[in-house]
Coordinates of C-alpha atoms in Angstrom, one line a residue:
Q148 CA 107.7 102.6 87.8
V149 CA 107.3 105.4 90.3
Q150 CA 104.4 107.8 90.0
L151 CA 103.6 110.9 92.0
V152 CA 99.9 111.8 91.9
E153 CA 98.8 115.2 93.3
S154 CA 95.4 116.4 94.3
G155 CA 93.7 119.3 96.1
G156 CA 94.2 122.2 93.9
G157 CA 91.4 124.6 92.9
L158 CA 89.9 128.0 93.2
V159 CA 89.9 129.8 96.5
Q160 CA 89.2 133.3 97.6
P161 CA 92.0 135.5 99.1
G162 CA 92.5 134.6 102.7
G163 CA 91.2 131.1 102.2
S164 CA 92.9 127.7 102.6
L165 CA 93.7 124.7 100.4
K166 CA 95.4 121.5 101.2
L167 CA 97.4 119.7 98.5
S168 CA 98.3 116.0 98.7
C169 CA 100.8 114.0 96.7
A170 CA 101.1 110.2 96.9
A171 CA 104.0 108.3 95.6
S172 CA 103.4 104.8 94.2
G173 CA 105.3 102.0 92.5
T174 CA 108.3 100.1 93.6
I175 CA 109.9 102.4 96.2
Y176 CA 112.9 101.4 98.3
S177 CA 113.1 104.7 100.3
I178 CA 111.9 108.3 100.0
Y179 CA 114.4 110.8 101.2
T180 CA 113.1 114.3 100.7
M181 CA 109.6 115.3 99.5
G182 CA 108.6 118.8 98.6
W183 CA 106.5 121.2 96.7
Y184 CA 107.5 123.6 94.0
R185 CA 105.6 126.1 91.9
Q186 CA 106.0 127.5 88.5
A187 CA 104.3 130.5 86.9
P188 CA 104.2 130.8 83.1
G189 CA 107.4 132.1 81.8
K190 CA 109.2 131.8 85.1
Q191 CA 111.5 129.3 86.7
R192 CA 110.2 126.6 89.0
E193 CA 110.7 127.8 92.6
L194 CA 110.9 125.9 95.8
V195 CA 107.8 126.3 98.1
A196 CA 108.7 123.8 100.9
T197 CA 110.6 120.6 101.4
I198 CA 110.7 118.0 104.2
P199 CA 113.2 115.3 104.8
R200 CA 112.3 111.8 105.9
F201 CA 113.5 112.9 109.4
G202 CA 114.1 116.4 110.4
S203 CA 112.9 119.9 109.9
A204 CA 111.1 121.4 107.0
N205 CA 112.4 124.2 104.8
Y206 CA 110.2 127.0 103.4
A207 CA 110.5 129.8 100.9
D208 CA 110.4 133.2 102.6
S209 CA 107.2 134.0 100.7
V210 CA 105.2 131.2 102.3
K211 CA 106.7 131.1 105.9
G212 CA 104.0 131.3 108.5
R213 CA 101.2 130.6 106.0
F214 CA 102.0 127.2 104.5
T215 CA 102.8 124.0 106.4
I216 CA 104.4 120.9 104.8
S217 CA 104.0 117.5 106.3
R218 CA 104.4 113.9 105.3
D219 CA 103.1 110.4 106.2
N220 CA 106.0 108.0 105.6
A221 CA 103.7 105.0 106.0
K222 CA 101.6 106.2 103.1
N223 CA 104.5 107.7 101.0
T224 CA 102.5 111.0 101.0
V225 CA 103.3 114.6 101.4
Y226 CA 100.9 117.4 102.1
L227 CA 100.9 121.2 101.8
Q228 CA 98.5 123.1 104.0
M229 CA 98.1 126.5 102.5
N230 CA 96.5 129.2 104.6
S231 CA 96.0 132.9 104.1
L232 CA 96.3 132.5 100.4
K233 CA 97.1 135.5 98.2
P234 CA 96.6 136.2 94.5
E235 CA 100.4 135.9 94.1
D236 CA 100.1 132.3 95.2
T237 CA 98.3 131.6 91.9
T238 CA 100.2 129.1 89.8
V239 CA 100.8 125.4 89.2
Y240 CA 102.2 123.5 92.1
Y241 CA 104.4 120.4 91.6
C242 CA 105.2 117.6 94.0
N243 CA 108.7 116.3 94.1
A244 CA 110.3 113.3 95.7
F245 CA 113.9 112.3 95.9
L246 CA 113.7 108.6 96.2
S247 CA 115.3 105.3 95.3
G248 CA 113.2 102.8 93.4
S249 CA 113.7 99.2 92.3
D250 CA 117.2 99.9 90.9
G251 CA 118.4 101.4 94.2
V252 CA 119.5 104.6 92.5
A253 CA 118.2 107.8 94.1
R254 CA 116.7 110.3 91.7
D255 CA 114.1 113.1 91.5
Y256 CA 110.5 112.4 90.5
W257 CA 107.9 114.9 89.7
G258 CA 104.1 115.0 89.8
Q259 CA 102.0 116.3 86.9
G260 CA 101.1 119.5 88.7
T261 CA 98.0 120.9 90.3
E262 CA 96.7 124.4 89.7
V263 CA 95.9 126.8 92.5
T264 CA 94.0 130.0 91.7
V265 CA 93.5 132.9 94.1
P266 CA 91.6 135.7 92.3
S267 CA 92.6 139.3 92.9

């Protein structure tokens, strides 16, 4: 069974920084793409950033230049360094991994979410 466990959320003042982490565990054959999404109450989940196993990252326009996604393939972990945080970044952040597990079938897995709060 595959699990994604996030950490690093919290309360930070505008202009501050936070770093989110997400570790995948369980029987994993290969992790293809990892990423971060966020979802505010009553709104659809939106992409924040994704990063393939090899290649360039992709960012939402709203976070370009402020957020940096990275991954450690040896640790099956993805990170999101968030700088210059704004009140509009306040919401729950979800980790995502598109990976193949013990059955060899690639599918999406999600973390439980971690809350980020930037007061106005």
